[in-house]
Coordinates of C-alpha atoms and ligand atoms in Angstrom, one line a residue:
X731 CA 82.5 -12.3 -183.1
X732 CA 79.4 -14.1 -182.1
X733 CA 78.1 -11.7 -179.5
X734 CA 74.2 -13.2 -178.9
X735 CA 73.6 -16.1 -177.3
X736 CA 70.6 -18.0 -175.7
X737 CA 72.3 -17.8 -172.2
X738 CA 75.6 -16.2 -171.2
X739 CA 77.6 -17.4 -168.2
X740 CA 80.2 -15.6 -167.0
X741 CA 82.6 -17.6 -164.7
X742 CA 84.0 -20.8 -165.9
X743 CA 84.5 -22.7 -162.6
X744 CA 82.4 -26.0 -161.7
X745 CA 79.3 -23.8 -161.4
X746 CA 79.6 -22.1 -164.9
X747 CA 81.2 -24.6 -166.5
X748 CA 78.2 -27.6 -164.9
X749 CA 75.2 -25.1 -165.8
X750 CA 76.7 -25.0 -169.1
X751 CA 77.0 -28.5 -169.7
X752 CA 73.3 -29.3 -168.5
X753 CA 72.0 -26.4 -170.7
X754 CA 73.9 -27.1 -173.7
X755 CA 73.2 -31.4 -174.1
X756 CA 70.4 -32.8 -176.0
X757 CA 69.3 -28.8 -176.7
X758 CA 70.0 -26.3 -179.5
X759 CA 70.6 -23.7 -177.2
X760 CA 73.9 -21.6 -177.9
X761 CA 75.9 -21.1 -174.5
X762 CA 77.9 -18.2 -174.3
X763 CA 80.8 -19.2 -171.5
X764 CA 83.3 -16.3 -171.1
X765 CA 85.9 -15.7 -168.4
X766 CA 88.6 -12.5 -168.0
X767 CA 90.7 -15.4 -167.6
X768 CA 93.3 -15.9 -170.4
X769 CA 92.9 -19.3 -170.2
X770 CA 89.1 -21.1 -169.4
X771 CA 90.6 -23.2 -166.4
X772 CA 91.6 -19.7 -164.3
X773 CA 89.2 -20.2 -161.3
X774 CA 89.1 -21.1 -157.8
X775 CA 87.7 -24.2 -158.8
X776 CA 91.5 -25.0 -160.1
X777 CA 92.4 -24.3 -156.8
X778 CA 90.6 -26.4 -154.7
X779 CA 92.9 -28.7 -152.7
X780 CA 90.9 -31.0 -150.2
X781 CA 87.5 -32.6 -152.0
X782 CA 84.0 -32.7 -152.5
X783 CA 81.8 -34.1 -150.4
X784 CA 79.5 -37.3 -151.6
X785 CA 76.3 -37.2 -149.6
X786 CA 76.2 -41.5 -149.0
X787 CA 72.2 -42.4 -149.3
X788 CA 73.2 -43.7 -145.2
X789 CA 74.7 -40.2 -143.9
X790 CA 72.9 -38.9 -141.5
X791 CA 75.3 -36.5 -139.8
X792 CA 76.2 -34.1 -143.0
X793 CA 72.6 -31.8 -141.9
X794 CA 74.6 -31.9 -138.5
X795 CA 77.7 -30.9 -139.6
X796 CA 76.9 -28.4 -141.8
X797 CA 74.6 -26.7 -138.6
X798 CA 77.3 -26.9 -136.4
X799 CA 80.2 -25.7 -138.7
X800 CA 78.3 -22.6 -139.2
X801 CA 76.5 -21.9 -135.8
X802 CA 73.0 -23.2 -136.4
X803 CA 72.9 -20.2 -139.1
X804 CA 72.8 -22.5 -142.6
X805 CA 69.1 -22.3 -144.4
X806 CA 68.1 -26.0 -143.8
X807 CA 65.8 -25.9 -146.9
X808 CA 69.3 -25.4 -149.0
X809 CA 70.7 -28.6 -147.0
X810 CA 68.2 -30.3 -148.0
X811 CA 68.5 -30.0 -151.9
X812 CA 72.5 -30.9 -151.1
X813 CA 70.7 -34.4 -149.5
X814 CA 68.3 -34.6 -152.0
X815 CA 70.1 -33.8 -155.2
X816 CA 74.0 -33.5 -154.8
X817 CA 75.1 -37.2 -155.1
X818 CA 73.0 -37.8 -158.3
X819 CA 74.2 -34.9 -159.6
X820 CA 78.3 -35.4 -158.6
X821 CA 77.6 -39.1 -160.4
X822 CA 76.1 -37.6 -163.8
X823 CA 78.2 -34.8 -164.3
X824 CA 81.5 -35.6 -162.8
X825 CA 81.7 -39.4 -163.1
X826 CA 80.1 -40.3 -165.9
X827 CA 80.1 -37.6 -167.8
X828 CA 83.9 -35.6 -167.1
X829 CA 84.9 -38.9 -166.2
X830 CA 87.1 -37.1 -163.1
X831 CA 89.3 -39.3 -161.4
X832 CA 89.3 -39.3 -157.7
X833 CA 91.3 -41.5 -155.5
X834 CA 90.1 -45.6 -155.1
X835 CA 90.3 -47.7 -152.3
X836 CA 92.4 -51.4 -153.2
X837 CA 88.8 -52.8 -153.8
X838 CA 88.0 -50.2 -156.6
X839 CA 86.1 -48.3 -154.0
X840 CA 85.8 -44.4 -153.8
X841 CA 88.5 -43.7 -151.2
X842 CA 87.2 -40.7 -148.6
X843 CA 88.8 -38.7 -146.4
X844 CA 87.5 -36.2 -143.3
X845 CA 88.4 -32.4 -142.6
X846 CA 87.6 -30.0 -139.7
X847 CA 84.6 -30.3 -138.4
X848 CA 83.3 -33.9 -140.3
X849 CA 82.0 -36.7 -137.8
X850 CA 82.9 -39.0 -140.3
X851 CA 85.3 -39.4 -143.9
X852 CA 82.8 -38.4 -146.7
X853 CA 85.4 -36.2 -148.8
X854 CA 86.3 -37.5 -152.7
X855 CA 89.6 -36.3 -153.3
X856 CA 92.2 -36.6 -156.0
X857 CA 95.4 -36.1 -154.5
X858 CA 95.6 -32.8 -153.1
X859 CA 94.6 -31.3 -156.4
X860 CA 91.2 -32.0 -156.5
X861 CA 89.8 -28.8 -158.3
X862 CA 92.4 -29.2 -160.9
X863 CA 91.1 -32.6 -161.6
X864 CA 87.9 -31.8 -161.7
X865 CA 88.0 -28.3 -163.6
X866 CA 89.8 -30.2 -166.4
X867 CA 87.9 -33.0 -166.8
X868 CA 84.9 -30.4 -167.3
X869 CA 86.7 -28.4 -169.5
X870 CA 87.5 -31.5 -171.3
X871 CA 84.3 -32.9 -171.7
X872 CA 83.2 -29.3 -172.7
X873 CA 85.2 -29.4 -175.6
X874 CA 83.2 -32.0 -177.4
X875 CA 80.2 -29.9 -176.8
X876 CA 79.6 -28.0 -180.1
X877 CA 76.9 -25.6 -178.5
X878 CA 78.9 -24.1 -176.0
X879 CA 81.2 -21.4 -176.8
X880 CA 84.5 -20.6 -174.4
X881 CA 85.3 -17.3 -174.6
X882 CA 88.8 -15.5 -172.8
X883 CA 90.3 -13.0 -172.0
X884 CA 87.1 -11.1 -172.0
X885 CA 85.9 -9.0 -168.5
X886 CA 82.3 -8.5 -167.7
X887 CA 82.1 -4.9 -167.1
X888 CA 78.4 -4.2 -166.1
X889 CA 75.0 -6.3 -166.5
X890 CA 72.4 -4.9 -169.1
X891 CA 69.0 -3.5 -167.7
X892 CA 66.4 -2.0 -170.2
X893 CA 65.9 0.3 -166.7
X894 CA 69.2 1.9 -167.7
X895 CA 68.1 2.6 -171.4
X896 CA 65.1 4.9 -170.9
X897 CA 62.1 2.0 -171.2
X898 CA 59.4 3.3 -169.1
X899 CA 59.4 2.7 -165.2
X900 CA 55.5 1.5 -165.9
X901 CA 56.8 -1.8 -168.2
X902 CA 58.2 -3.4 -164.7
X903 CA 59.0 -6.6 -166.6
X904 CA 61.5 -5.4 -169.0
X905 CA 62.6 -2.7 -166.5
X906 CA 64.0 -5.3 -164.1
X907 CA 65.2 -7.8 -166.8
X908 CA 69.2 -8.3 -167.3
X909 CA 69.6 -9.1 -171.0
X910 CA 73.3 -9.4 -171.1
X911 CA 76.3 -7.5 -170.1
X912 CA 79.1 -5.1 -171.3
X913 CA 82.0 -6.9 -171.7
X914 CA 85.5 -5.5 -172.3
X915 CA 87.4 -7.5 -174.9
X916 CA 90.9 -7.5 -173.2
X917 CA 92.8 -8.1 -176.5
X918 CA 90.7 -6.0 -178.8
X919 CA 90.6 -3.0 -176.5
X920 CA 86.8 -2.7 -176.8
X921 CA 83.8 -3.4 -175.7
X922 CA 80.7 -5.7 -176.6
X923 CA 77.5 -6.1 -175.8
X924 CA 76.6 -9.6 -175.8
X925 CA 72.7 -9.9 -175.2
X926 CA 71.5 -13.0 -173.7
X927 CA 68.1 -14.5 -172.7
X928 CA 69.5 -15.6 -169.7
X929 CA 72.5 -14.7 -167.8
X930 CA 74.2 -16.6 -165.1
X931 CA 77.0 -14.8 -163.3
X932 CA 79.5 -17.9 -161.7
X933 CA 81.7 -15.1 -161.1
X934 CA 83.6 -16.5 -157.7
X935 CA 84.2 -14.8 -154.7
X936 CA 85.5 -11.8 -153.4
X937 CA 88.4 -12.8 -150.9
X938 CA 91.6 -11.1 -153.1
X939 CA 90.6 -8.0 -151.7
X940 CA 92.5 -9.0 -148.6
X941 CA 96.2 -8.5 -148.3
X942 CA 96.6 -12.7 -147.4
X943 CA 93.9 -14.5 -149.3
X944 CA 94.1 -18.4 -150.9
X945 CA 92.3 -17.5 -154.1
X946 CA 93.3 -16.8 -157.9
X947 CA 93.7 -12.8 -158.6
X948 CA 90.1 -12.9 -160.2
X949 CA 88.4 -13.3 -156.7
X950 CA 87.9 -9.7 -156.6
X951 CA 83.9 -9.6 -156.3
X952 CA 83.4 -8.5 -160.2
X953 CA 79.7 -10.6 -159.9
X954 CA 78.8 -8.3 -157.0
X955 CA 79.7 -5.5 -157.7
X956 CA 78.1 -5.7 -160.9
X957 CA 74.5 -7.3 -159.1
X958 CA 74.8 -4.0 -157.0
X959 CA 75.2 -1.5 -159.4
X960 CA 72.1 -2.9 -161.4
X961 CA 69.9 -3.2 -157.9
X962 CA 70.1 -6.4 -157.2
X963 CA 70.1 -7.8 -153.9
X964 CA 73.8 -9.2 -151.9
X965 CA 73.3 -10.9 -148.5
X966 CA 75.7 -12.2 -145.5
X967 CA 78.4 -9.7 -146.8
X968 CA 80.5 -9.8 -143.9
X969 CA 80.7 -13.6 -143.8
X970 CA 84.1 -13.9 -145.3
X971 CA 85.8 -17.4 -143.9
X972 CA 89.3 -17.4 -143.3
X973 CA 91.5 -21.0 -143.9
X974 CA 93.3 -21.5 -140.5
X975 CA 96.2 -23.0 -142.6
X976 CA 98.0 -21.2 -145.3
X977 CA 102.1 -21.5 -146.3
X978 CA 103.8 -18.2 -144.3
X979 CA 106.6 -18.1 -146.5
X980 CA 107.9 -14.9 -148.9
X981 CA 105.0 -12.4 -149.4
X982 CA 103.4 -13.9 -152.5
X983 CA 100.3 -12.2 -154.5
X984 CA 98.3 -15.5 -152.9
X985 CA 99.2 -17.5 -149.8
X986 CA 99.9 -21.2 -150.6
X987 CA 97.0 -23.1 -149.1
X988 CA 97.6 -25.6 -147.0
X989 CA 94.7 -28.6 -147.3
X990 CA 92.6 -29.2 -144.3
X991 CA 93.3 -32.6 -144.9
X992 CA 96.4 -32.8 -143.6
X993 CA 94.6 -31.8 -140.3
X994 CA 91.8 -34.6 -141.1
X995 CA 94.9 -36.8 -141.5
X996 CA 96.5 -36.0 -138.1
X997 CA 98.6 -33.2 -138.6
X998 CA 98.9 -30.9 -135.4
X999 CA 99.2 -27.3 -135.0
X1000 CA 101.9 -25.9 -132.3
X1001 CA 102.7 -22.9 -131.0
X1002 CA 106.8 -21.7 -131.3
X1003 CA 107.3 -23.1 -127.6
X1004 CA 105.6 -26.4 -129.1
X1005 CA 102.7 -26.5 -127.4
X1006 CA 99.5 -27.6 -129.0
X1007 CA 97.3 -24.8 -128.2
X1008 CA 94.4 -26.1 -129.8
X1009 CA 93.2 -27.7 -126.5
X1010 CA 93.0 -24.3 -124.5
X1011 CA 90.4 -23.4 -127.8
X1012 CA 87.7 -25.9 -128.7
X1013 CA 87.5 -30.0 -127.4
X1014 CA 87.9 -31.2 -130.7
X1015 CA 91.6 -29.4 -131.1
X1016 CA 92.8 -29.4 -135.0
X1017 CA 89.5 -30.5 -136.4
X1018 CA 87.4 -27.3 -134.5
X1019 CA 85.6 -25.6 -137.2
X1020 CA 87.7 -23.5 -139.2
X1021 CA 86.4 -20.2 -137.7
X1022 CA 87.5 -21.5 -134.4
X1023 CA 90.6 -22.7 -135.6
X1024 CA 91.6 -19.3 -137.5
X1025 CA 90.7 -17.4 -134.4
X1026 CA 92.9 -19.6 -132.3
X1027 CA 96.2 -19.1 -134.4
X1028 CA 95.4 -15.5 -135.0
X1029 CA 94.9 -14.5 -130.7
X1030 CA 98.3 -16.9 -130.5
X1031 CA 99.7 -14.9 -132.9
X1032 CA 98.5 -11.1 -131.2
X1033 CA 98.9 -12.1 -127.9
X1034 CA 102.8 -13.1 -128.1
X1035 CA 104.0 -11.0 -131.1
X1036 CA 104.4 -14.8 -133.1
X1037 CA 104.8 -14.0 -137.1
X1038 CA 103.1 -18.0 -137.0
X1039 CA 102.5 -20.9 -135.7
X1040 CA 103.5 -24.5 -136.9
X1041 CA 101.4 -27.4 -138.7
X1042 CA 103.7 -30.3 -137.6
X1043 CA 102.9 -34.0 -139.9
X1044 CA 106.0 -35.4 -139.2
X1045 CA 104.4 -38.2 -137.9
X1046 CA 103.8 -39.7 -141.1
X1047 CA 106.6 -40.5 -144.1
X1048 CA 108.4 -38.9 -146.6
X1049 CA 106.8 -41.8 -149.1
X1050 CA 102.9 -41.4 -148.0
X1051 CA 103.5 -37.5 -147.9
X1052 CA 104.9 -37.5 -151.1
X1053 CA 101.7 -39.4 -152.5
X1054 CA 99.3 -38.0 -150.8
X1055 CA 99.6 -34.7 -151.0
X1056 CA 102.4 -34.1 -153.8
X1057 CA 101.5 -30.3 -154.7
X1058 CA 102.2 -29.4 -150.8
X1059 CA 105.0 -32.2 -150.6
X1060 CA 107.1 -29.9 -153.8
X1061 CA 105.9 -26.7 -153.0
X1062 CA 107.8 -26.8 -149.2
X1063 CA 110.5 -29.0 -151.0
X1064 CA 111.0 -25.1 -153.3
X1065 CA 110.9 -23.5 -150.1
X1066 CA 114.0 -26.2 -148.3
X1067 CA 111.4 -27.7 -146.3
X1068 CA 110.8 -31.4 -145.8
X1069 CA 107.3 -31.9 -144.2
X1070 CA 107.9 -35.4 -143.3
X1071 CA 111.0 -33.6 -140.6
X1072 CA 110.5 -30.1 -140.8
X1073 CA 107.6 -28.1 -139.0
X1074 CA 105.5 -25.9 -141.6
X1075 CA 104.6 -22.1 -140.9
X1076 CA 101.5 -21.3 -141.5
X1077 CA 99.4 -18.5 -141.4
X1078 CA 95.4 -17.9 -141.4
X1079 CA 94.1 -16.1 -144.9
X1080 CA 91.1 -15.3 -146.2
X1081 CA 89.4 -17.8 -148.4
X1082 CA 85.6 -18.1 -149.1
X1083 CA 82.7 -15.7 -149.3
X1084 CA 79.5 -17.2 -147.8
X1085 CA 77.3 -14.4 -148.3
X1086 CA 76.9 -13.4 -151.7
X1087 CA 74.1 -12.4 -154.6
X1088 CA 70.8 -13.4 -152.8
X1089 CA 69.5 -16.4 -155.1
X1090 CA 66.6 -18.8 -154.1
X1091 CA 67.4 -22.5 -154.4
X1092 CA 67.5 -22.7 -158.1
X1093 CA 70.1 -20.0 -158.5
X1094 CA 67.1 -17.1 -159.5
X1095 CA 68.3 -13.5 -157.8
X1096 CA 66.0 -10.9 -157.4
X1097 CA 66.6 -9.8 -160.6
X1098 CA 64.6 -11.1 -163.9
X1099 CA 66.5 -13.5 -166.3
X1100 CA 69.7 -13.3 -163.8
X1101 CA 71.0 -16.5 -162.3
X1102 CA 73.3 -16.7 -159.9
X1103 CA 76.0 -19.9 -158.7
X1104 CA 78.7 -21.1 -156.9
X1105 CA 80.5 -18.7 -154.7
X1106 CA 78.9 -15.6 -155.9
X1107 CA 75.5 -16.4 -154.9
X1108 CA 74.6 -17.1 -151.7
X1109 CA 71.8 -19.6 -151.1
X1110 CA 72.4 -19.5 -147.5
X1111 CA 73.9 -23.2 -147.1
X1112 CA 76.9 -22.0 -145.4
X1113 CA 75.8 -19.4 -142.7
X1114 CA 78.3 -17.8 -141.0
X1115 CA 80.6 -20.3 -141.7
X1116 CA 81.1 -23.0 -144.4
X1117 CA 82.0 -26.8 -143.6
X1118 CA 85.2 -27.7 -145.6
X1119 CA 84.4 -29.3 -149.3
X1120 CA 80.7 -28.0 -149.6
X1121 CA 82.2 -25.5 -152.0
X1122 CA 82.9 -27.3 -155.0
X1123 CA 79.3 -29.4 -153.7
X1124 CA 77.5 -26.3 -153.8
X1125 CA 79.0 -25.3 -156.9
X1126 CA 78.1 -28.5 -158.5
X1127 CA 74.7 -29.0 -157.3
X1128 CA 73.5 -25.1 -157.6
X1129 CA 74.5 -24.6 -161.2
X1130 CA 72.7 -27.8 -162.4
X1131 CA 69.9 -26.6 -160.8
X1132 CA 70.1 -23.2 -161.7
X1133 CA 70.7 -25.3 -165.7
X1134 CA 67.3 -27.2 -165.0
X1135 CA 65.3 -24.3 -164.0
X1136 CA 66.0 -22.5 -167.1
X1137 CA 65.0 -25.3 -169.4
X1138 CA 61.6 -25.1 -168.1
X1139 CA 61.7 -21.4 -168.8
X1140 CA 63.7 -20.8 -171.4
X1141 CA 61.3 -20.7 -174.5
X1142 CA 59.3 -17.9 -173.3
X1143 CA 62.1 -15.9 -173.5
X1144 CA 62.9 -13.2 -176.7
X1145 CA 65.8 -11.7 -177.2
X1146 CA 66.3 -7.9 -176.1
X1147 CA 66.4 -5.5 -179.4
X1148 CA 70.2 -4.9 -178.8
X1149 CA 69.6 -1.3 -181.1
X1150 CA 67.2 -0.2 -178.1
X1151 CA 71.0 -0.6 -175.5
X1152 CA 73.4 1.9 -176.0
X1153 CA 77.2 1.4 -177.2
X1154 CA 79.7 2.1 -174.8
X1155 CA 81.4 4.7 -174.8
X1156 CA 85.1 4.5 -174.9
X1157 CA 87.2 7.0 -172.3
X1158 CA 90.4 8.1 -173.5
X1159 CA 92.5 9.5 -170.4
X1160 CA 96.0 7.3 -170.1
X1161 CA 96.2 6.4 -166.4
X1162 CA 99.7 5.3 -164.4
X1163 CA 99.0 1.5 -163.7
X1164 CA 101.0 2.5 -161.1
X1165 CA 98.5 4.0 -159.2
X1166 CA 96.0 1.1 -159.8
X1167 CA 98.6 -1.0 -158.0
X1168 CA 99.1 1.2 -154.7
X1169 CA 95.3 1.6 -155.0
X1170 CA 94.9 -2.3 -154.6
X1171 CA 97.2 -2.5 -151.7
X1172 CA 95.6 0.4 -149.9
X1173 CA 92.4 -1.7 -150.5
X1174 CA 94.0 -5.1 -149.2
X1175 CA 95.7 -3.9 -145.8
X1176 CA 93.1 -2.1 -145.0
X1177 CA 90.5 -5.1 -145.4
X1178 CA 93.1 -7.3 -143.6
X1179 CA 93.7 -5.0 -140.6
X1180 CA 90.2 -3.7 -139.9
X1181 CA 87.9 -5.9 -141.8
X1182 CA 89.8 -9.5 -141.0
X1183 CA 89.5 -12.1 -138.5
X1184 CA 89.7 -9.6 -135.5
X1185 CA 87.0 -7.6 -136.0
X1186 CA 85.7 -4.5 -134.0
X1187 CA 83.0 -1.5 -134.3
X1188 CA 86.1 0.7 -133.9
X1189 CA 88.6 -0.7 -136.9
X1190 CA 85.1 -1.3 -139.1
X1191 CA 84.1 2.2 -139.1
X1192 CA 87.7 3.5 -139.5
X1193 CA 88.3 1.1 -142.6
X1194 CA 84.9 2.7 -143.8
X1195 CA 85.9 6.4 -143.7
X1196 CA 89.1 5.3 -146.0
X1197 CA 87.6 2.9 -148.1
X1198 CA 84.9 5.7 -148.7
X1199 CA 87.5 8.0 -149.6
X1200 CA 89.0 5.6 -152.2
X1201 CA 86.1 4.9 -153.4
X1202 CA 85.1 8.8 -154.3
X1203 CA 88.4 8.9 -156.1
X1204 CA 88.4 5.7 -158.0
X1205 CA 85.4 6.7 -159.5
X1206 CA 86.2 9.7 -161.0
X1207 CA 89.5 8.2 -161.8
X1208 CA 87.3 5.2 -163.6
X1209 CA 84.8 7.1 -165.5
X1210 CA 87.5 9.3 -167.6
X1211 CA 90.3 6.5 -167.9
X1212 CA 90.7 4.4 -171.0
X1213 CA 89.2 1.0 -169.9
X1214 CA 91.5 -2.2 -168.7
X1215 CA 90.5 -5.5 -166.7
X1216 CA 92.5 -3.8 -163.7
X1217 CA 90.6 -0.8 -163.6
X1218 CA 87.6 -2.9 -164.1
X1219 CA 88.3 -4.6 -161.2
X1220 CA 89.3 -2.1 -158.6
X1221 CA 86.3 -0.2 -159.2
X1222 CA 84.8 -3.4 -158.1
X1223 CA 86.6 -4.0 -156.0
X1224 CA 86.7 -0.9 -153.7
X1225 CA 82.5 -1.1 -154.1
X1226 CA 82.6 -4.4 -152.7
X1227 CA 84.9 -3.7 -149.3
X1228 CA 82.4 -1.1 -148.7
X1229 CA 79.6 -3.4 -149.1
X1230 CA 81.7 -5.9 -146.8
X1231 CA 82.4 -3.1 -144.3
X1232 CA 78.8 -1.6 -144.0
X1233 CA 76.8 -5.4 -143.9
X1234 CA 80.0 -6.0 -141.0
X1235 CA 78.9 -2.9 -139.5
X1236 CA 75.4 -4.2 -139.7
X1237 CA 76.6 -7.5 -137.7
X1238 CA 74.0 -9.9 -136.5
X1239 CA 71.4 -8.6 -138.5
X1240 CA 72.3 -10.9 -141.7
X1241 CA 72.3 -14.4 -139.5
X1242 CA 68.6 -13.5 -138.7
X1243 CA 68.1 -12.7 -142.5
X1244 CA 70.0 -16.0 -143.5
X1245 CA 67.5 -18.0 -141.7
X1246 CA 64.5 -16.3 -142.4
X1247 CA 65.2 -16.3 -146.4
Ligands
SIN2277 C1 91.0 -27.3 -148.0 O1 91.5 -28.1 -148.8 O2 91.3 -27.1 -146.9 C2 90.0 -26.3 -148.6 C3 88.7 -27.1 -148.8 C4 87.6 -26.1 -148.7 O3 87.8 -24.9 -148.7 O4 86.4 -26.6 -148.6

C-alpha cells in the first residue's frame, strides 16, 4: 500500500475533501485522503441539516450577525476572508465543480432560507439534507480525480515529529516539522507510517464526548488530541455550542437533530403547560441565538423537573412538511409522530466545537508543515458562539485556502527520510471492549453533567478530579493493550475532556485571546 504522499489529509468532510480537490487539479501532486470511517462519506459534513450560507455581494448584515451571534467575541479579520472569499469559492467548488444541488426558486433562482439569529434569508439548502448533498457531490466529483487517493477504515493514531526521533533540539526546523502520522490500519491490524510533505488534519470536532451530542461517533476530538500530544497549540476549548433543538425520543448513540430551520420557518417552542417561554428569555423568541435558546429550554427544563419541552410546526401542512424537510418528516413518522398535528419533544445536545487547533487564516497551526480545517481548527470566526450554517462555510472556505497556501509552498518541501522515524511498536495485552464501553460513558455523563450547558467552578473542578483519574488509568491501560480505533479514540478522548475542563476552568481568558489572535 501506497504509504507517501505529497500531502496527507486526514478527515474527509467539506474541508478535507475541498483542500483536496484544490490541491490535487491541474497539479501532479499525490493526495493522500484517509478517514477511520468505513466508508469516505462518514463525517459531520453528512450530517449537516439546515445550509450554507452564500455571502450576496449586497449583504451587509452577515459581519453583524456573526458579532452578535457570538457576543462581539468572533476575530473580524476571519469575517472578513468569509466576505471576501467564501461566495467565489461556494460557486467554484460546489456549483460548478460538485455540481450540488440546492433548492431553486420557480424563476430558477437559488432559493434561501433564515435560522436563529439571521436578519435576513441567506441559507442555500437542499431539503433538510444539505450535508448529504453536498458531501456526495464532492465525493463524486472526487472520484474522477486520479491524483487523489481515498483511503478507509484507517485511524490516525499520532502526528510524526522528527522532535520525537532523537534529531537534535538545535535543528529547530526539522524539530517542529509534522511529516506524517501513525496510522492504524483497522482491517490489517497494523500500523503505517505514511510520511507527507504536508499534513492537513480535517479531523471534525469533539462534541461525542457528551452523553447527548448531534454528531457521527467519530467526533471524538482525535485531531486535538493528537495536535496536543505533538505541542501544538488548541484555543477556545470550552466553547462547545449546544443545538437548542434535538429529537428527545429512546436514548440513541446520537440525538436526532432537529434543523434550525424549522425555527426560521416559524416553528415555536412551548413549555408542557403550552406556554411560549421564549419571550420571558430574549426579544427575538425562537430565533435568539442558539446559546440563548439552549439555555432557555435547559433552566425550563431544571427549574420544573420537565424531561422537555415542545417544538410545535403544526401550523404548516402535512404536504409542505413532507417536502421540506422529508428526513425529519419520516424520522417522527418511525417514532408515531405526525409534525404537521403532533407537538415534537425536543431536547438541547451538544453540537459544534468553536475553539479548536489554533490556525491563522490560511489553515497554518503553530506547528511546521501542519494545516489545520474545518471544525478542528479554530480560526476564531465563531467566538463563543457560532451563527447557524457558517459551519459547512467555514469548512468550505478555510480548506481552499489552507489548498492555496500550500501551492505556493509546496515545492520547497522534501520528503522526511521515513528510515530516520521509528516503526511502531505493536502491544499485545487482550483488553475487555467491555471496559472501553463503560469507560466512554463515564466520560460522556460526566462531560454532560458538569461540563454542559450549566456550567459552574464547582461541577468543573469535580468533573476534573474524575476525568483525571480516568485519564491515569486509560493510559496505562492504552500503552500495553493491543491497538483498536476504540482504544484510539478514548485515549483521545479522555485527553480532550481534560483539555475542555481546564480551558472551562480557565473561563474568560480565551474570549480575550480569540480577539487578540
Ligand atoms: C441546523 O440545521 O440547525 C444546524 C445548522 C448548523 O449547525 O449550522
Amino acid at each position: 500500500m501506497k504509504t507517501k504522499y505529497d500531502i496527507l489529509i486526514i478527515g474527509t468532510g467539506i474541508a478535507g475533501l475541498t483542500a483536496a480537490i484544490k490541491l490535487a487539479e491541474n497539479t501532479s501532486l499525490e493526495i493522500g485522503l484517509i478517514t477511520r470511517g468505513e466508508k469516505p462519506e462518514e463525517s459531520n459534513t453528512y450530517w449537516a441539516q439546515g445550509g450554507i450560507i452564500y455571502v450576496g455581494s449586497e449583504d451587509k448584515k452577515i459581519s453583524d450577525d456573526i458579532q452578535l451571534a457570538s457576543k462581539n467575541t468572533s476575530y473580524d479579520e476571519a469575517i472578513k476572508v468569509l466576505l471576501k472569499d467564501s461566495s467565489r469559492i461556494l460557486n467554484e467548488v460546489l456549483i460548478e465543480k460538485a455540481k450540488t444541488e440546492f433548492n431553486k426558486n420557480e424563476d430558477g433562482s437559488l432559493a434561501m432560507t433564515q435560522e436563529a439569529a439571521h436578519s435576513i434569508p441567506r441559507i442555500l439548502y437542499n431539503a433538510d439534507a444539505t450535508g448529504k448533498a453536498i458531501e456526495i457531490s464532492l465525493l463524486n466529483y472526487i472520484n474522477e480525480i486520479k491524483n487523489i487517493s481515498i483511503l478507509t477504515k484507517m485511524t490516525a493514531i499520532d502526528l510524526i515529529t522528527p522532535a520525537h526521533h532523537g534529531v537534535s533540539i538545535h535543528q529547530r526546523y526539522e524539530k517542529d516539522r509534522i511529516v506524517g502520522a501513525y496510522v492504524f490500519d483497522q482491517e490489517q491490524n497494523k500500523v503505517h507510517k505514511f510520511l507527507a510533505k504536508k499534513t492537513i488534519l480535517a479531523t471534525g470536532g469533539a462534541n461525542a464526548l457528551y452523553l447527548h451530542h448531534t454528531n457521527g461517533l467519530g467526533a471524538r476530538g482525535d485531531g486535538h488530541a493528537m495536535v496536543r500530544r505533538a505541542g501544538g497549540a488548541l484555543t477556545n476549548m470550552e466553547f462547545i455550542q449546544f443545538h437548542p433543538t434535538t429529537f428527545f425520543g429512546p436514548v440513541a448513540q446520537k440525538r436526532f437533530l432537529l434543523t434550525e430551520a424549522l425555527r426560521g420557518e416559524g416553528a415555536k417552542l412551548l413549555n408542557p403547560k403550552g406556554e411560549r417561554f421564549m419571550k420571558r428569555y430574549h426579544k427575538d423568541l425562537e430565533l435568539a441565538p442558539r446559546d440563548i435558546v439552549s439555555d432557555a429550554i435547559m433552566t425550563e427544563m431544571i427549574e420544573n423537573k420537565w424531561d422537555s419541552v415542545f417544538l410545535d410546526i403544526t401550523h404548516e401542512s402535512r404536504e409542505h412538511l413532507e417536502t421540506r424537510f422529508p428526513t425529519i418528516f419520516n424520522h417522527l413518522l418511525n417514532h408515531k409522530l405526525d409534525m404537521s398535528k403532533d407537538l415534537i419533544p425536543v431536547v438541547p445536545a451538544a453540537h459544534y466545537t468553536c475553539g479548536g487547533v489554533k490556525t491563522d487564516l490560511d489553515g497554518q497551526t503553530s506547528l511546521k508543515d501542519l494545516y489545520a480545517v474545518g471544525e478542528v481548527a479554530c480560526t476564531g470566526l465563531h467566538g463563543v458562539n457560532r451563527l447557524a450554517s457558517t459551519s459547512l462555510l467555514e469548512g468550505l472556505t478555510f480548506g481552499h485556502k489552507a489548498a492555496e497556501k500550500i501551492l505556493t509552498e509546496i515545492s520547497d518541501n522534501n520528503f522526511y527520510e521515513g528510515e530516520k522515524i521509528k516503526d511502531w511498536t505493536l502491544s499485545k495485552e487482550h483488553f475487555d471492549m467491555s471496559l472501553i464501553n463503560q469507560d466512554k460513558m463515564v466520560i460522556k455523563h460526566t462531560m454532560w453533567n458538569y461540563v454542559g450547558i450549566k456550567k459552574s467552578r464547582n461541577r468543573l473542578l469535580r468533573a476534573k478530579a474524575m476525568v483525571s483519574e480516568l485519564n491515569t488509568q486509560i493510559q496505562k491501560f492504552y500503552k500495553d493493550a493491543v491497538l483498536h480505533d476504540d482504544l484510539i479514540g478514548l485515549r483521545n478522548s479522555v485527553e480532550v475532556c481534560y483539555i475542555i475542563i481546564a480551558s472551562s476552568l480557565r473561563g474568560h481568558q480565551s474570549i480575550k485571546e480569540s480577539k487578540e489572535k
